[in-house]
Amino acid sequence: MYLVPPPPDHDAPYDPSVVDRAPGRGAGEQLADRLRQVAKGDEDAFAALYDETAPRVHGLVLRVLRNPSQSEEVTQEVYLEVWRGASRFDPHKGSAIGWLLTMAHRRAVDRVRSSQSATVRDDSWHARSRDVAFDTTAELATARIEARRVRSALDGLTQVQREAVSLAYLGGYTHTEVASLLDLPLGTAKTRIRDGLIRLRDQLGVTP
């Protein structure tokens, strides 16, 4: 018995580079309906949701990790989380695709951090062995503190602002790509990014 239904098996080759297929108008409501059905254990709805969103979810993860094998693993982790936690989706707080992409980005970043932590542990051991200069260690510590501050500040944004800012400045997408990924008019995407950055700046205490 599967903890999550297996991904649908297709004859056509899967193209993980596809990240900008925006659904048609009304697709946002359809995806929200799919998530409501998935929350009830509907495997057919899950298969449809996977078909409609996997290219963009996988594309975002691949863009962060730049490792096809790890990206496939993380994508499956995302859909396992969707299957188990679809009931947490709140359409009043953001779009269905935004919820999925935010989850995907978070898991991809977590995988990067996990890999970096292992590297840091190795580097730390070698540093002690070679008596690396204090300045190098201090720089690493400062960078980690700054990263934690930014993550904490991002948590203070609204969900729609966090979705847009994360995709634009952590995912590296253009404003046009963010609009496409979130199924938004370009002007709306730009407004969310701008407002999110202003709020982020204020929380970090940065002078404009």
mmCIF file with all atom_site columns, N, CA and C in Angstrom, residues 11-41:
data_model
loop_
_atom_site.group_PDB
_atom_site.id
_atom_site.type_symbol
_atom_site.label_atom_id
_atom_site.label_alt_id
_atom_site.label_comp_id
_atom_site.label_asym_id
_atom_site.label_entity_id
_atom_site.label_seq_id
_atom_site.pdbx_PDB_ins_code
_atom_site.Cartn_x
_atom_site.Cartn_y
_atom_site.Cartn_z
_atom_site.occupancy
_atom_site.B_iso_or_equiv
_atom_site.pdbx_formal_charge
_atom_site.auth_seq_id
_atom_site.auth_comp_id
_atom_site.auth_asym_id
_atom_site.auth_atom_id
_atom_site.pdbx_PDB_model_num
ATOM 1  N N  . ASP A 1 11 ? 3.594   7.764  -21.402 1.00 0.00 ? 11 ASP A N  1
ATOM 2  C CA . ASP A 1 11 ? 4.457   7.329  -22.491 1.00 0.00 ? 11 ASP A CA 1
ATOM 3  C C  . ASP A 1 11 ? 5.397   8.453  -22.917 1.00 0.00 ? 11 ASP A C  1
ATOM 4  N N  . ALA A 1 12 ? 4.909   9.699  -22.884 1.00 0.00 ? 12 ALA A N  1
ATOM 5  C CA . ALA A 1 12 ? 5.731   10.836 -23.313 1.00 0.00 ? 12 ALA A CA 1
ATOM 6  C C  . ALA A 1 12 ? 6.828   11.077 -22.292 1.00 0.00 ? 12 ALA A C  1
ATOM 7  N N  . PRO A 1 13 ? 8.043   11.421 -22.755 1.00 0.00 ? 13 PRO A N  1
ATOM 8  C CA . PRO A 1 13 ? 9.139   11.676 -21.824 1.00 0.00 ? 13 PRO A CA 1
ATOM 9  C C  . PRO A 1 13 ? 8.857   12.895 -20.966 1.00 0.00 ? 13 PRO A C  1
ATOM 10 N N  . TYR A 1 14 ? 9.279   12.835 -19.716 1.00 0.00 ? 14 TYR A N  1
ATOM 11 C CA . TYR A 1 14 ? 9.074   13.937 -18.783 1.00 0.00 ? 14 TYR A CA 1
ATOM 12 C C  . TYR A 1 14 ? 10.151  14.984 -18.994 1.00 0.00 ? 14 TYR A C  1
ATOM 13 N N  . ASP A 1 15 ? 9.752   16.223 -19.125 1.00 0.00 ? 15 ASP A N  1
ATOM 14 C CA . ASP A 1 15 ? 10.698  17.316 -19.377 1.00 0.00 ? 15 ASP A CA 1
ATOM 15 C C  . ASP A 1 15 ? 10.805  18.192 -18.142 1.00 0.00 ? 15 ASP A C  1
ATOM 16 N N  . PRO A 1 16 ? 11.843  17.994 -17.301 1.00 0.00 ? 16 PRO A N  1
ATOM 17 C CA . PRO A 1 16 ? 11.957  18.760 -16.071 1.00 0.00 ? 16 PRO A CA 1
ATOM 18 C C  . PRO A 1 16 ? 12.309  20.212 -16.298 1.00 0.00 ? 16 PRO A C  1
ATOM 19 N N  . SER A 1 17 ? 12.647  20.596 -17.521 1.00 0.00 ? 17 SER A N  1
ATOM 20 C CA . SER A 1 17 ? 13.016  21.989 -17.771 1.00 0.00 ? 17 SER A CA 1
ATOM 21 C C  . SER A 1 17 ? 11.796  22.887 -17.907 1.00 0.00 ? 17 SER A C  1
ATOM 22 N N  . VAL A 1 18 ? 10.612  22.288 -17.987 1.00 0.00 ? 18 VAL A N  1
ATOM 23 C CA . VAL A 1 18 ? 9.414   23.092 -18.179 1.00 0.00 ? 18 VAL A CA 1
ATOM 24 C C  . VAL A 1 18 ? 9.008   23.700 -16.844 1.00 0.00 ? 18 VAL A C  1
ATOM 25 N N  . VAL A 1 19 ? 9.160   25.002 -16.725 1.00 0.00 ? 19 VAL A N  1
ATOM 26 C CA . VAL A 1 19 ? 8.801   25.664 -15.471 1.00 0.00 ? 19 VAL A CA 1
ATOM 27 C C  . VAL A 1 19 ? 7.834   26.812 -15.701 1.00 0.00 ? 19 VAL A C  1
ATOM 28 N N  . ASP A 1 20 ? 7.485   27.081 -16.939 1.00 0.00 ? 20 ASP A N  1
ATOM 29 C CA . ASP A 1 20 ? 6.704   28.286 -17.181 1.00 0.00 ? 20 ASP A CA 1
ATOM 30 C C  . ASP A 1 20 ? 5.394   28.014 -17.904 1.00 0.00 ? 20 ASP A C  1
ATOM 31 N N  . ARG A 1 21 ? 4.855   26.814 -17.730 1.00 0.00 ? 21 ARG A N  1
ATOM 32 C CA . ARG A 1 21 ? 3.559   26.544 -18.325 1.00 0.00 ? 21 ARG A CA 1
ATOM 33 C C  . ARG A 1 21 ? 2.476   27.075 -17.398 1.00 0.00 ? 21 ARG A C  1
ATOM 34 N N  . ALA A 1 22 ? 1.964   28.208 -17.695 1.00 0.00 ? 22 ALA A N  1
ATOM 35 C CA . ALA A 1 22 ? 0.926   28.776 -16.848 1.00 0.00 ? 22 ALA A CA 1
ATOM 36 C C  . ALA A 1 22 ? -0.411  28.145 -17.202 1.00 0.00 ? 22 ALA A C  1
ATOM 37 N N  . PRO A 1 23 ? -1.210  27.754 -16.210 1.00 0.00 ? 23 PRO A N  1
ATOM 38 C CA . PRO A 1 23 ? -2.520  27.199 -16.500 1.00 0.00 ? 23 PRO A CA 1
ATOM 39 C C  . PRO A 1 23 ? -3.439  28.274 -17.049 1.00 0.00 ? 23 PRO A C  1
ATOM 40 N N  . GLY A 1 24 ? -4.486  27.858 -17.720 1.00 0.00 ? 24 GLY A N  1
ATOM 41 C CA . GLY A 1 24 ? -5.426  28.821 -18.243 1.00 0.00 ? 24 GLY A CA 1
ATOM 42 C C  . GLY A 1 24 ? -6.232  29.453 -17.123 1.00 0.00 ? 24 GLY A C  1
ATOM 43 N N  . ARG A 1 25 ? -6.978  30.512 -17.459 1.00 0.00 ? 25 ARG A N  1
ATOM 44 C CA . ARG A 1 25 ? -7.789  31.177 -16.470 1.00 0.00 ? 25 ARG A CA 1
ATOM 45 C C  . ARG A 1 25 ? -8.813  30.201 -15.916 1.00 0.00 ? 25 ARG A C  1
ATOM 46 N N  . GLY A 1 26 ? -9.044  30.249 -14.617 1.00 0.00 ? 26 GLY A N  1
ATOM 47 C CA . GLY A 1 26 ? -9.943  29.312 -13.975 1.00 0.00 ? 26 GLY A CA 1
ATOM 48 C C  . GLY A 1 26 ? -9.213  28.093 -13.469 1.00 0.00 ? 26 GLY A C  1
ATOM 49 N N  . ALA A 1 27 ? -7.969  27.911 -13.916 1.00 0.00 ? 27 ALA A N  1
ATOM 50 C CA . ALA A 1 27 ? -7.198  26.750 -13.473 1.00 0.00 ? 27 ALA A CA 1
ATOM 51 C C  . ALA A 1 27 ? -6.866  26.848 -11.992 1.00 0.00 ? 27 ALA A C  1
ATOM 52 N N  . GLY A 1 28 ? -6.717  28.086 -11.475 1.00 0.00 ? 28 GLY A N  1
ATOM 53 C CA . GLY A 1 28 ? -6.419  28.250 -10.056 1.00 0.00 ? 28 GLY A CA 1
ATOM 54 C C  . GLY A 1 28 ? -7.519  27.667 -9.191  1.00 0.00 ? 28 GLY A C  1
ATOM 55 N N  . GLU A 1 29 ? -8.761  27.935 -9.565  1.00 0.00 ? 29 GLU A N  1
ATOM 56 C CA . GLU A 1 29 ? -9.889  27.380 -8.818  1.00 0.00 ? 29 GLU A CA 1
ATOM 57 C C  . GLU A 1 29 ? -9.926  25.862 -8.963  1.00 0.00 ? 29 GLU A C  1
ATOM 58 N N  . GLN A 1 30 ? -9.590  25.390 -10.149 1.00 0.00 ? 30 GLN A N  1
ATOM 59 C CA . GLN A 1 30 ? -9.590  23.943 -10.375 1.00 0.00 ? 30 GLN A CA 1
ATOM 60 C C  . GLN A 1 30 ? -8.546  23.250 -9.507  1.00 0.00 ? 30 GLN A C  1
ATOM 61 N N  . LEU A 1 31 ? -7.352  23.861 -9.404  1.00 0.00 ? 31 LEU A N  1
ATOM 62 C CA . LEU A 1 31 ? -6.306  23.279 -8.560  1.00 0.00 ? 31 LEU A CA 1
ATOM 63 C C  . LEU A 1 31 ? -6.722  23.295 -7.095  1.00 0.00 ? 31 LEU A C  1
ATOM 64 N N  . ALA A 1 32 ? -7.390  24.365 -6.678  1.00 0.00 ? 32 ALA A N  1
ATOM 65 C CA . ALA A 1 32 ? -7.870  24.432 -5.294  1.00 0.00 ? 32 ALA A CA 1
ATOM 66 C C  . ALA A 1 32 ? -8.880  23.314 -5.033  1.00 0.00 ? 32 ALA A C  1
ATOM 67 N N  . ASP A 1 33 ? -9.750  23.070 -6.016  1.00 0.00 ? 33 ASP A N  1
ATOM 68 C CA . ASP A 1 33 ? -10.711 21.969 -5.886  1.00 0.00 ? 33 ASP A CA 1
ATOM 69 C C  . ASP A 1 33 ? -9.988  20.628 -5.805  1.00 0.00 ? 33 ASP A C  1
ATOM 70 N N  . ARG A 1 34 ? -8.944  20.473 -6.614  1.00 0.00 ? 34 ARG A N  1
ATOM 71 C CA . ARG A 1 34 ? -8.178  19.220 -6.578  1.00 0.00 ? 34 ARG A CA 1
ATOM 72 C C  . ARG A 1 34 ? -7.607  18.993 -5.176  1.00 0.00 ? 34 ARG A C  1
ATOM 73 N N  . LEU A 1 35 ? -7.044  20.045 -4.598  1.00 0.00 ? 35 LEU A N  1
ATOM 74 C CA . LEU A 1 35 ? -6.456  19.907 -3.264  1.00 0.00 ? 35 LEU A CA 1
ATOM 75 C C  . LEU A 1 35 ? -7.515  19.535 -2.233  1.00 0.00 ? 35 LEU A C  1
ATOM 76 N N  . ARG A 1 36 ? -8.702  20.096 -2.358  1.00 0.00 ? 36 ARG A N  1
ATOM 77 C CA . ARG A 1 36 ? -9.775  19.732 -1.425  1.00 0.00 ? 36 ARG A CA 1
ATOM 78 C C  . ARG A 1 36 ? -10.126 18.255 -1.558  1.00 0.00 ? 36 ARG A C  1
ATOM 79 N N  . GLN A 1 37 ? -10.122 17.755 -2.793  1.00 0.00 ? 37 GLN A N  1
ATOM 80 C CA . GLN A 1 37 ? -10.410 16.336 -3.004  1.00 0.00 ? 37 GLN A CA 1
ATOM 81 C C  . GLN A 1 37 ? -9.264  15.453 -2.507  1.00 0.00 ? 37 GLN A C  1
ATOM 82 N N  . VAL A 1 38 ? -8.036  15.900 -2.730  1.00 0.00 ? 38 VAL A N  1
ATOM 83 C CA . VAL A 1 38 ? -6.879  15.144 -2.233  1.00 0.00 ? 38 VAL A CA 1
ATOM 84 C C  . VAL A 1 38 ? -6.941  15.045 -0.717  1.00 0.00 ? 38 VAL A C  1
ATOM 85 N N  . ALA A 1 39 ? -7.370  16.116 -0.062  1.00 0.00 ? 39 ALA A N  1
ATOM 86 C CA . ALA A 1 39 ? -7.487  16.111 1.400   1.00 0.00 ? 39 ALA A CA 1
ATOM 87 C C  . ALA A 1 39 ? -8.468  15.045 1.878   1.00 0.00 ? 39 ALA A C  1
ATOM 88 N N  . LYS A 1 40 ? -9.383  14.648 0.989   1.00 0.00 ? 40 LYS A N  1
ATOM 89 C CA . LYS A 1 40 ? -10.353 13.599 1.321   1.00 0.00 ? 40 LYS A CA 1
ATOM 90 C C  . LYS A 1 40 ? -9.861  12.213 0.911   1.00 0.00 ? 40 LYS A C  1
ATOM 91 N N  . GLY A 1 41 ? -8.619  12.148 0.378   1.00 0.00 ? 41 GLY A N  1
ATOM 92 C CA . GLY A 1 41 ? -8.057  10.856 -0.005  1.00 0.00 ? 41 GLY A CA 1
ATOM 93 C C  . GLY A 1 41 ? -8.367  10.429 -1.424  1.00 0.00 ? 41 GLY A C  1
#
